[in-house]
Amino acid sequence: MNDFPCEVIRNFSIIAHIDHGKSTLADRLLELTGTIDKRVKSTQQFLDKLKVERERGITVKAQTASMMYDFEAKEYLLNLIDTPGHVDFAWEVSRSLAACQGALLLVDATQGVQAQSLSVFHTAVERGLKIIPVLNKIDLPAAQPERIIAQIESTFGLNPEEVLPISAKSGEGVQAVLEAIVRRIPPPGGDADKPLKAFLFDSSYDRYRGVISLMSMQSGALRKGDKIVSCHSRKKYEVTDIGILHPDEVSTSVLLPGQVGYVSCNMKESSEAHIGDTFYLAGQPVEPMPGFQQAKAMVFAGVYPVDSSDFIKLEESVRRLTLTDRSVTVQKESSTALGQGLRLGFLGTLHMDVFRQRLEDEYDANILMTAPTVPYKVIYREKGTDRTVVMSNPTDFPDTTDAASKVREVQEPVVKASVIVPEEYLGEMMDLCFVHRGEDLDYKYLDSSGSSPRIIMTCTIPLSEIVTDFFDRLKSRSSGFASFDYEDAGYKASNLVKMVFLLNGKPVDALALIVHRSAEQAVGRRWVKKLHKVIPRQLFEIPIQAAVGKRIIARENLSAMRADVTAGLYGGHYERKMKHLENQKESKRRMKRVGTVDLPQEAFFDLLSSDSKS
Ligand SMILES: Nc1nc2c(ncn2[C@@H]2O[C@H](COP(=O)(O)OP(=O)(O)OP(=O)(O)O)[C@@H](O)[C@H]2O)c(=O)[nH]1
């Protein structure tokens, strides 16, 4: 590593909208620099490691690789820091970018600038990175290089002459990308003679070795056997192994300023690897680097084992998975209908789907996941001051219509959504936003050239409206042309109520919902109908009701199943027949009094696994 002083190091990321070709380009760069062998490469991308990533063709967890590149008689060390490409993982994008000085901004030559191209571009510019615009997929017949280059110029204010046209698939033009990395991206700074300052930007968990951290060296040198201290926790660790990812781990004797590598020390719990932490050598404390804000869970859902005796197994599987995905929050919860379960918090709905799929694939878990909810803030009026409680489980929600509950206000999380769409779909998109309680709608033209100019529309929309089927509706109402991104926009007061469902007059805890006042009638009726469909008929009539506070919003009666107790009796014997019918009546009365509604678990599964909005 001594051969690579800062001047010959380039730390960069590839940033792009989903599917614009990041992983494909990363693979080409690794091949061109001889880091991976073309022949042994599987048909799948090298850097995408998780099974779910391969199945869905998306990158979930950022991966990093170092490569050596000979250019003009000098050997360079290029550190590629791969970033995930989905809105839920914006936090990972921003932490990966903190270790870079430059970024390749990849834009698909057939699709042009999309919603996430804009958001990742802004994140990179905020971090002061040098941006290299790259136009990908020029091999496709539908590519429109001139038009998209003009778009890159008008939306990002980048010089069109700096745009590199490539095909990551065939490799055309990729050599020029490597050269541009060396020429245009500034080398990292850092002094080897200063005390050690190492910045932790990612971590993973290995069953045998514990936590493996990825660090970017800001100054000083790190060697095996060094004792390092965390600025965050002041805990001391001994470095047992260091090295680079090439792309597999290659042990080295030292890591020097500007270099990026893995560090293994006696860190047992992944919670000890605090993203954004700074490490220093024991006895030589330094000023910590500005860290990151911890990602906030914004979407919550309950998971229950289908077979309730599997709870311990489920808990263990979730614990192991959260070792590799620290952004998931876990809490125990139980429900009379579904038994013991866990309430998990995710960064977004894709994150939730990915986690669920990993749980099913990697741990063979047979689970039920309830419809997602978001964290609400309930503000209680209390003597003199207000007390705010954050609630993510509808069951805990108070009855806001009851003055005795002392609720002053309820607030819900809102996001600023941006949608990029061809002009002809603008009407559809505006309608979609209004239906989902969107406000402050605004739009402007992204480019005016060509037959169908594109528009960027922004609005503020409650997060609860987009966690369910918003994305699917957006795609179907724009024939797949719309791209969508959102960012946190805080909390806003909202007229929300808790809706409970009563079966035979008894509330069913697992079915509580938080709905906006304006939608209570529609939601109540829809759910009552759904319940009517999935609950099997009983021996007695059951009223199914939706209630908000004391008001019944909707009602359906599930008529009794008349078990024909006289079926086996032939002929006369009127009295005997009557006796049977009397007995049946009596037993029905008893059941009703006890209130036993025979609800098979499948009925709940049908209800809860289907989308609450549909
Ligand atoms: N024709 C053509 N297809 C390409 C090119 N680059 C990538 N693709 C294809 O585009 C699709 C998406 O590419 P990926 O590299 O997986 O995209 P990505 O940006 O890494 O996607 P995420 O990781 O999910 O954000 C794949 O089917 C690639 O084979 C290219 O230059 N030409």
XYZ file of C-alpha atoms and ligand atoms in Angstrom:
646
model
C 0.000 0.000 0.000
C 3.069 2.220 0.358
C 3.124 2.481 -3.458
C -0.107 4.403 -3.388
C 0.262 7.878 -1.924
C -2.716 10.215 -2.154
C -1.724 11.613 -5.578
C -2.418 8.266 -7.272
C -5.648 7.489 -5.433
C -9.138 8.261 -6.733
C -12.202 7.539 -4.619
C -15.439 7.610 -6.580
C -19.015 6.395 -6.727
C -21.424 5.667 -9.511
C -24.733 7.409 -9.015
C -27.828 6.914 -11.146
C -31.519 6.309 -11.294
C -32.495 2.679 -10.786
C -31.664 0.431 -13.759
C -29.558 2.977 -15.603
C -26.646 0.539 -15.485
C -24.526 1.159 -12.386
C -23.744 -2.462 -11.658
C -23.037 -3.216 -15.308
C -20.597 -0.301 -15.521
C -18.977 -1.331 -12.233
C -18.383 -4.800 -13.648
C -16.864 -3.390 -16.830
C -14.481 -1.200 -14.827
C -13.404 -4.206 -12.734
C -12.805 -6.210 -15.893
C -10.912 -3.506 -17.753
C -8.550 -3.064 -14.814
C -8.086 -6.837 -14.573
C -9.616 -6.927 -11.087
C -12.016 -9.646 -12.108
C -11.521 -12.101 -14.893
C -13.969 -11.876 -17.775
C -14.070 -15.636 -18.183
C -14.845 -16.583 -14.621
C -17.401 -13.853 -14.199
C -20.870 -15.248 -13.779
C -23.652 -13.884 -15.906
C -24.806 -11.969 -12.874
C -23.132 -8.780 -11.815
C -20.234 -9.233 -9.502
C -20.945 -6.487 -7.047
C -24.536 -7.388 -6.480
C -24.293 -10.079 -3.867
C -27.607 -10.668 -2.193
C -29.942 -13.205 -3.725
C -32.852 -10.812 -3.570
C -30.780 -8.240 -5.410
C -30.185 -10.681 -8.231
C -33.835 -11.654 -8.392
C -35.080 -8.113 -8.438
C -32.138 -6.719 -10.381
C -31.556 -3.973 -7.860
C -28.728 -3.108 -5.544
C -29.610 -3.048 -1.882
C -26.393 -2.890 0.045
C -23.514 -0.742 -1.094
C -20.397 -2.720 -2.008
C -16.928 -1.419 -2.422
C -14.007 -2.515 -4.593
C -10.456 -1.329 -5.159
C -8.732 -1.654 -8.530
C -5.307 -0.866 -9.901
C -5.106 1.028 -13.161
C -2.017 1.814 -15.230
C -2.234 5.158 -16.900
C 0.552 7.184 -18.505
C 3.250 5.088 -16.865
C 1.786 5.430 -13.379
C -0.175 2.943 -11.362
C -3.350 4.347 -9.826
C -5.499 2.948 -7.056
C -9.153 3.470 -7.905
C -11.638 2.857 -5.112
C -15.153 2.336 -6.346
C -17.788 2.837 -3.724
C -20.972 1.323 -5.046
C -24.221 2.973 -3.995
C -27.720 1.550 -3.925
C -30.189 3.050 -6.337
C -33.504 3.322 -4.586
C -35.218 6.107 -2.733
C -35.477 4.024 0.449
C -31.717 3.800 0.581
C -30.898 7.467 0.180
C -29.114 7.263 3.513
C -26.721 4.634 2.195
C -26.063 6.789 -0.866
C -25.148 9.724 1.270
C -22.825 7.761 3.558
C -21.054 6.134 0.619
C -20.525 9.520 -0.963
C -18.819 10.801 2.158
C -15.826 8.610 1.355
C -15.500 9.925 -2.249
C -14.163 12.933 -4.062
C -15.993 12.313 -7.320
C -19.008 10.569 -8.823
C -19.953 9.185 -12.208
C -23.477 10.387 -12.911
C -24.933 7.730 -15.153
C -27.934 8.551 -17.340
C -29.718 6.076 -19.587
C -29.660 7.320 -23.210
C -33.152 5.979 -23.835
C -34.844 7.200 -20.662
C -33.029 10.416 -19.916
C -32.900 12.184 -16.578
C -35.228 10.583 -14.013
C -36.401 11.510 -10.530
C -33.577 9.750 -8.709
C -30.929 11.069 -11.119
C -31.842 14.466 -9.742
C -31.846 13.496 -6.078
C -28.522 11.636 -6.192
C -27.007 14.489 -8.186
C -28.020 16.977 -5.492
C -26.668 14.763 -2.707
C -23.335 14.477 -4.540
C -23.117 18.216 -5.207
C -23.912 18.968 -1.561
C -20.956 16.822 -0.588
C -18.745 18.831 -2.948
C -17.993 15.947 -5.318
C -16.665 16.343 -8.842
C -19.376 15.036 -11.178
C -18.535 13.168 -14.390
C -21.667 12.830 -16.553
C -21.858 9.499 -18.386
C -24.460 8.669 -21.011
C -25.101 4.912 -20.939
C -26.795 2.408 -23.268
C -25.864 4.219 -26.473
C -25.920 0.809 -28.189
C -29.713 0.642 -27.917
C -31.660 1.578 -31.068
C -33.965 3.785 -28.993
C -31.045 5.845 -27.651
C -31.354 9.587 -28.200
C -27.868 10.830 -27.325
C -28.225 14.464 -28.506
C -31.523 15.007 -26.786
C -30.409 13.472 -23.498
C -27.097 15.328 -23.517
C -29.077 18.556 -23.922
C -31.231 17.463 -20.998
C -28.140 16.820 -18.851
C -26.945 20.311 -19.684
C -30.257 21.998 -18.892
C -31.109 20.078 -15.701
C -27.686 19.784 -14.094
C -25.925 22.747 -15.656
C -23.095 20.439 -16.774
C -20.946 21.082 -19.834
C -22.228 18.874 -22.700
C -18.659 18.356 -23.865
C -17.854 16.616 -20.614
C -20.510 13.937 -21.149
C -18.993 10.535 -21.943
C -21.171 8.376 -24.201
C -20.772 4.673 -23.410
C -22.300 1.252 -23.547
C -21.643 -0.432 -20.236
C -22.918 -3.624 -21.770
C -20.553 -3.851 -24.730
C -17.733 -1.912 -23.102
C -17.681 0.813 -25.754
C -16.349 4.082 -24.371
C -15.631 2.655 -20.898
C -11.862 3.155 -21.252
C -12.525 6.882 -21.512
C -14.399 6.687 -18.213
C -11.331 5.256 -16.463
C -9.186 8.037 -17.914
C -11.713 10.666 -16.849
C -11.681 9.284 -13.297
C -7.927 9.793 -13.131
C -7.897 13.172 -14.892
C -10.980 14.869 -13.516
C -11.472 13.618 -9.966
C -9.185 15.243 -7.412
C -7.055 12.946 -5.262
C -8.017 12.659 -1.590
C -6.108 14.752 0.921
C -4.445 13.431 4.069
C -1.129 13.464 5.794
C 0.567 10.193 6.758
C 2.614 11.943 9.445
C -0.419 13.245 11.297
C -2.243 11.156 13.932
C -4.569 8.460 12.643
C -8.060 9.545 11.670
C -10.184 6.789 10.136
C -13.777 7.354 9.057
C -16.197 4.426 9.314
C -18.709 4.580 6.443
C -20.081 1.055 6.239
C -20.012 -2.232 8.092
C -21.013 -5.823 7.616
C -21.266 -8.800 9.885
C -19.399 -12.050 9.562
C -20.511 -15.006 11.611
C -16.949 -16.012 12.460
C -15.050 -12.761 12.646
C -17.703 -10.435 14.020
C -18.061 -6.930 12.632
C -16.077 -5.930 9.537
C -15.896 -2.166 9.102
C -15.181 -0.229 5.944
C -13.049 2.788 6.655
C -11.683 5.670 4.711
C -8.295 6.885 5.956
C -8.255 10.623 6.495
C -4.752 10.874 7.962
C -2.086 8.765 9.663
C -1.468 5.058 9.120
C -3.316 2.001 10.359
C -1.574 -1.324 10.959
C -2.444 -4.758 12.232
C -2.140 -4.895 16.013
C -2.873 -1.172 16.446
C -5.147 -0.203 19.308
C -7.868 2.088 18.065
C -10.556 4.052 19.903
C -14.002 5.116 18.738
C -14.799 8.828 19.092
C -18.433 7.904 19.494
C -18.264 5.348 22.302
C -14.652 5.783 23.500
C -14.361 1.989 23.361
C -10.946 0.564 22.564
C -10.320 -2.199 20.003
C -7.324 -4.128 18.712
C -7.018 -4.347 14.929
C -6.759 -8.019 13.939
C -6.805 -7.631 10.156
C -6.823 -4.868 7.573
C -6.836 -4.845 3.808
C -8.551 -3.813 0.628
C -11.496 -5.234 -1.283
C -10.027 -6.358 -4.577
C -12.927 -7.178 -4.955
C -12.550 -9.933 -2.353
C -10.703 -9.171 0.836
C -6.940 -8.966 0.373
C -4.998 -8.504 3.572
C -2.415 -5.691 3.608
C 0.103 -4.617 6.209
C -0.993 -1.010 6.319
C -3.701 1.415 5.220
C -2.544 4.948 4.403
C -4.268 8.330 3.927
C -6.748 8.462 1.045
C -7.052 4.680 1.013
C -10.259 2.817 1.629
C -10.295 -0.655 3.127
C -11.771 -3.117 5.541
C -10.836 -3.279 9.179
C -11.504 -6.212 11.410
C -11.108 -5.792 15.148
C -12.609 -7.358 18.220
C -15.972 -5.697 17.639
C -18.677 -8.200 18.527
C -21.958 -6.382 18.016
C -22.871 -4.541 14.842
C -24.384 -1.780 16.949
C -20.812 -0.889 17.962
C -19.960 0.033 14.368
C -21.551 3.442 14.339
C -21.773 4.758 10.770
C -20.019 8.113 10.550
C -17.779 7.381 13.563
C -14.129 8.462 13.621
C -11.382 6.205 15.041
C -8.009 7.274 16.402
C -4.958 5.529 17.844
C -5.151 4.959 21.582
C -3.492 7.884 23.344
C -3.716 10.222 20.312
C -7.277 11.580 20.284
C -8.464 13.626 17.299
C -11.417 15.855 16.429
C -14.159 13.577 15.018
C -15.375 14.040 11.442
C -18.933 15.293 11.090
C -21.026 12.099 11.303
C -24.348 11.127 9.847
C -27.807 11.291 11.175
C -29.043 7.830 11.874
C -31.587 6.653 9.308
C -35.108 6.826 10.657
C -37.578 3.984 10.279
C -40.595 5.421 8.491
C -42.642 2.367 7.623
C -43.739 -0.169 10.219
C -45.313 -3.572 9.905
C -45.973 -6.526 12.178
C -44.539 -9.944 11.302
C -46.087 -13.092 12.674
C -45.164 -16.712 12.118
C -47.905 -18.586 10.286
C -47.453 -21.388 12.776
C -47.371 -19.704 16.183
C -44.947 -22.291 17.584
C -42.328 -20.885 15.163
C -42.029 -17.611 17.034
C -38.627 -18.354 18.585
C -37.266 -19.300 15.179
C -38.658 -16.132 13.645
C -37.152 -13.998 16.365
C -33.755 -15.590 15.875
C -33.910 -15.174 12.080
C -34.840 -11.519 12.402
C -32.024 -10.990 14.886
C -29.489 -12.486 12.485
C -30.758 -10.501 9.526
C -30.655 -7.241 11.405
C -26.960 -7.883 12.014
C -26.407 -7.237 8.313
C -29.111 -4.613 7.962
C -28.876 -2.253 10.855
C -31.507 0.177 9.683
C -34.326 -2.204 10.654
C -35.844 -1.598 14.097
C -37.384 -4.472 16.043
C -39.934 -4.556 18.864
C -41.999 -7.370 20.307
C -45.728 -7.240 19.893
C -48.616 -9.561 20.419
C -52.120 -9.743 19.136
C -55.005 -11.867 20.334
C -55.760 -12.841 16.773
C -52.261 -13.607 15.549
C -50.355 -14.461 18.700
C -46.748 -13.441 19.341
C -45.003 -11.388 16.729
C -42.526 -8.608 16.050
C -43.071 -5.077 14.926
C -40.397 -4.033 12.469
C -39.516 -0.559 11.261
C -38.122 0.035 7.769
C -36.774 2.960 5.771
C -39.453 2.505 3.120
C -41.655 -0.047 1.428
C -39.015 -1.486 -0.886
C -36.789 -1.930 2.128
C -39.667 -3.804 3.775
C -40.194 -6.068 0.760
C -36.499 -6.785 0.515
C -36.307 -7.684 4.189
C -39.330 -9.913 3.955
C -37.914 -11.686 0.940
C -34.575 -12.175 2.636
C -36.338 -13.592 5.656
C -38.222 -16.036 3.479
C -35.238 -16.962 1.260
C -32.412 -17.092 3.715
C -34.233 -18.288 6.790
C -36.996 -20.266 5.276
C -39.514 -18.372 7.359
C -43.193 -18.869 6.809
C -44.491 -15.468 7.843
C -47.322 -13.039 7.607
C -46.591 -9.349 7.324
C -49.323 -6.850 8.113
C -50.133 -3.811 5.966
C -47.560 -1.042 6.531
C -48.190 1.967 8.760
C -46.204 5.123 9.472
C -45.211 6.775 12.786
C -47.801 9.334 13.944
C -47.230 11.987 16.575
C -49.990 12.276 19.116
C -49.839 15.458 21.186
C -51.614 15.277 24.537
C -52.788 18.300 26.437
C -51.297 18.177 29.873
C -51.166 20.638 32.729
C -49.130 23.507 31.413
C -47.196 21.607 28.771
C -47.909 19.304 25.878
C -46.674 15.736 25.739
C -45.843 14.162 22.374
C -45.959 10.418 21.855
C -44.876 8.746 18.601
C -47.076 5.797 17.658
C -46.546 3.387 14.855
C -49.085 0.776 15.859
C -52.747 1.655 15.213
C -53.750 -0.488 18.202
C -52.060 1.999 20.573
C -53.725 4.996 18.971
C -56.156 6.888 21.262
C -59.742 7.685 20.364
C -59.250 11.234 19.127
C -62.993 11.884 19.011
C -63.275 11.429 22.772
C -62.508 14.626 24.691
C -61.465 12.532 27.676
C -58.453 11.239 25.734
C -56.971 14.781 25.998
C -55.526 14.688 22.499
C -54.741 18.203 21.350
C -53.456 17.329 17.901
C -52.339 14.447 15.730
C -49.531 14.899 13.216
C -48.507 12.654 10.384
C -45.223 12.449 8.452
C -45.260 14.149 5.057
C -42.796 13.953 2.184
C -41.907 16.154 -0.718
C -42.546 14.033 -3.764
C -41.120 14.691 -7.231
C -42.485 12.977 -10.281
C -40.920 13.220 -13.730
C -43.339 12.407 -16.497
C -44.053 13.139 -20.190
C -46.389 16.118 -20.568
C -49.388 14.106 -21.755
C -49.630 12.334 -18.388
C -49.601 15.502 -16.305
C -53.395 15.474 -15.806
C -53.351 11.879 -14.592
C -50.507 12.595 -12.199
C -52.163 15.689 -10.738
C -55.318 13.703 -10.187
C -53.365 10.919 -8.501
C -51.733 13.417 -6.153
C -55.073 14.996 -5.208
C -56.650 11.617 -4.546
C -53.751 10.902 -2.193
C -54.180 14.196 -0.351
C -51.265 15.909 -2.136
C -50.852 19.671 -1.544
C -48.699 22.568 -2.788
C -48.627 21.084 -6.246
C -46.189 22.677 -8.643
C -44.656 21.736 -11.964
C -42.146 22.909 -14.521
C -40.724 21.759 -17.835
C -37.567 19.704 -17.717
C -36.848 20.057 -21.420
C -38.865 21.620 -24.147
C -37.267 19.904 -27.108
C -38.728 16.911 -28.901
C -42.283 15.843 -29.488
C -43.158 15.010 -25.910
C -41.539 17.370 -23.435
C -41.141 16.137 -19.898
C -42.324 17.765 -16.751
C -41.161 17.641 -13.180
C -44.047 17.878 -10.779
C -43.595 18.343 -7.034
C -46.084 18.150 -4.186
C -46.287 17.545 -0.455
C -48.028 14.295 0.319
C -48.620 12.293 3.506
C -46.208 9.378 3.782
C -49.078 7.072 4.719
C -50.540 7.680 1.258
C -47.445 6.518 -0.551
C -46.482 3.516 1.552
C -49.161 1.330 0.087
C -49.961 1.242 -3.598
C -49.056 4.765 -4.714
C -46.050 3.625 -6.704
C -48.005 0.955 -8.576
C -50.762 3.415 -9.413
C -48.239 5.989 -10.528
C -46.675 3.467 -12.878
C -49.951 2.196 -14.280
C -51.515 5.633 -14.771
C -48.419 6.873 -16.605
C -48.001 3.668 -18.651
C -44.717 3.138 -16.809
C -43.231 6.486 -17.879
C -43.306 8.287 -14.562
C -40.352 8.189 -12.217
C -40.760 9.091 -8.605
C -38.670 10.135 -5.675
C -39.373 11.655 -2.295
C -37.655 13.247 0.616
C -38.644 13.734 4.208
C -40.620 16.940 4.777
C -41.337 16.646 8.498
C -44.710 16.354 10.216
C -48.000 18.095 9.616
C -51.179 18.351 11.717
C -53.885 16.176 10.263
C -57.444 15.168 10.998
C -56.868 11.495 11.676
C -59.054 9.023 13.468
C -58.703 5.480 14.664
C -61.080 3.038 13.074
C -61.839 -0.197 14.865
C -63.775 -3.174 13.631
C -66.255 -4.978 15.803
C -67.314 -8.540 15.333
C -70.398 -9.332 17.281
C -69.848 -6.116 19.193
C -66.265 -6.952 20.183
C -63.304 -4.966 18.816
C -60.616 -6.961 17.012
C -57.255 -5.447 17.931
C -55.245 -6.604 14.939
C -57.608 -4.835 12.556
C -57.394 -1.249 13.850
C -56.575 1.381 11.226
C -55.653 5.052 11.215
C -57.593 6.908 8.539
C -58.114 10.463 7.479
C -61.508 11.839 8.486
C -62.427 12.534 4.878
C -61.944 8.884 3.961
C -63.583 7.211 6.954
C -66.864 6.371 5.224
C -65.253 4.880 2.168
C -62.616 2.935 4.098
C -65.131 1.710 6.671
C -67.508 0.401 4.047
C -64.766 -1.235 2.013
C -63.330 -3.057 5.002
C -66.660 -4.212 6.328
C -67.381 -5.703 2.900
C -63.989 -7.377 2.859
C -64.553 -8.847 6.298
C -67.955 -10.055 5.225
C -66.311 -11.917 2.394
C -63.558 -13.642 4.325
C -65.247 -14.558 7.612
C -67.002 -17.901 7.376
C -70.624 -17.966 8.399
C -71.287 -19.063 11.969
C -74.186 -20.743 13.666
C -75.609 -17.367 14.623
C -75.857 -13.996 12.937
C -72.856 -11.709 13.397
C -72.887 -7.967 12.935
C -69.647 -6.690 11.387
C -69.165 -3.031 12.182
C -66.622 -0.294 11.541
C -66.503 2.310 14.282
C -64.786 5.622 14.846
C -65.047 6.453 18.517
C -68.642 5.721 19.411
C -69.985 6.208 15.919
C -70.688 3.200 13.742
C -69.553 4.064 10.227
C -70.527 0.927 8.393
C -72.232 -2.351 9.111
C -72.884 -5.656 7.421
C -74.633 -8.653 8.861
C -73.129 -12.021 8.357
C -76.198 -14.224 8.271
C -76.278 -17.402 10.296
C -75.546 -20.705 8.765
C -78.586 -22.834 9.478
C -77.152 -26.181 10.315
C -79.895 -28.564 9.408
C -80.115 -30.484 12.660
C -83.273 -32.199 11.511
C -81.742 -33.565 8.337
C -81.290 -37.029 9.745
C -84.868 -37.329 10.938
C -87.338 -38.922 8.598
C -91.076 -38.986 8.874
C -93.477 -37.980 11.681
C -92.147 -37.302 15.158
C -92.928 -33.611 15.154
C -92.009 -33.288 18.810
C -88.605 -34.841 18.325
C -87.878 -32.413 15.497
C -88.907 -29.461 17.608
C -86.701 -30.634 20.444
C -83.688 -30.673 18.153
C -84.471 -27.194 16.882
C -84.912 -25.932 20.443
C -81.551 -27.369 21.425
C -79.911 -25.705 18.465
C -81.463 -22.360 19.379
C -80.218 -22.683 22.934
C -76.676 -23.486 21.913
C -76.704 -20.571 19.462
C -77.779 -18.288 22.271
C -74.952 -19.522 24.411
C -72.337 -18.967 21.754
C -73.610 -15.531 21.067
C -73.552 -14.668 24.739
C -69.971 -15.830 25.050
C -69.272 -13.965 21.862
C -67.233 -16.741 20.327
C -66.746 -15.846 16.731
C -64.932 -18.640 15.107
C -62.304 -16.803 13.094
C -59.864 -19.001 11.268
C -56.381 -17.523 11.073
C -56.547 -17.671 7.280
C -59.283 -15.038 7.352
C -56.853 -12.683 9.055
C -54.088 -13.569 6.691
C -56.323 -12.788 3.725
C -57.254 -9.474 5.207
C -53.973 -8.292 6.590
C -51.736 -9.347 3.797
C -53.939 -7.570 1.301
C -53.362 -3.894 1.014
C -55.371 -1.801 3.437
C -56.162 0.725 0.743
C -57.280 -1.602 -1.946
N -28.278 -2.420 -24.023
C -27.674 -2.064 -22.897
N -28.150 -2.515 -21.724
C -27.514 -2.148 -20.589
C -26.370 -1.315 -20.609
N -25.981 -1.121 -19.340
C -26.828 -1.811 -18.544
N -27.754 -2.435 -19.301
C -28.868 -3.268 -18.834
O -29.725 -2.471 -18.030
C -30.243 -3.226 -16.943
C -29.938 -2.547 -15.624
O -28.557 -2.546 -15.413
P -27.906 -2.609 -13.964
O -26.445 -2.482 -14.147
O -28.416 -3.749 -13.193
O -28.541 -1.291 -13.375
P -28.269 -0.632 -11.979
O -28.253 0.831 -12.203
O -27.104 -1.257 -11.310
O -29.554 -1.015 -11.226
P -29.752 -0.895 -9.657
O -28.577 -1.493 -9.020
O -30.963 -1.690 -9.440
O -29.919 0.534 -9.387
C -29.628 -4.605 -17.050
O -30.539 -5.451 -17.697
C -28.401 -4.381 -17.916
O -28.046 -5.517 -18.662
C -25.906 -0.849 -21.882
O -24.933 -0.125 -22.026
N -26.599 -1.270 -22.972
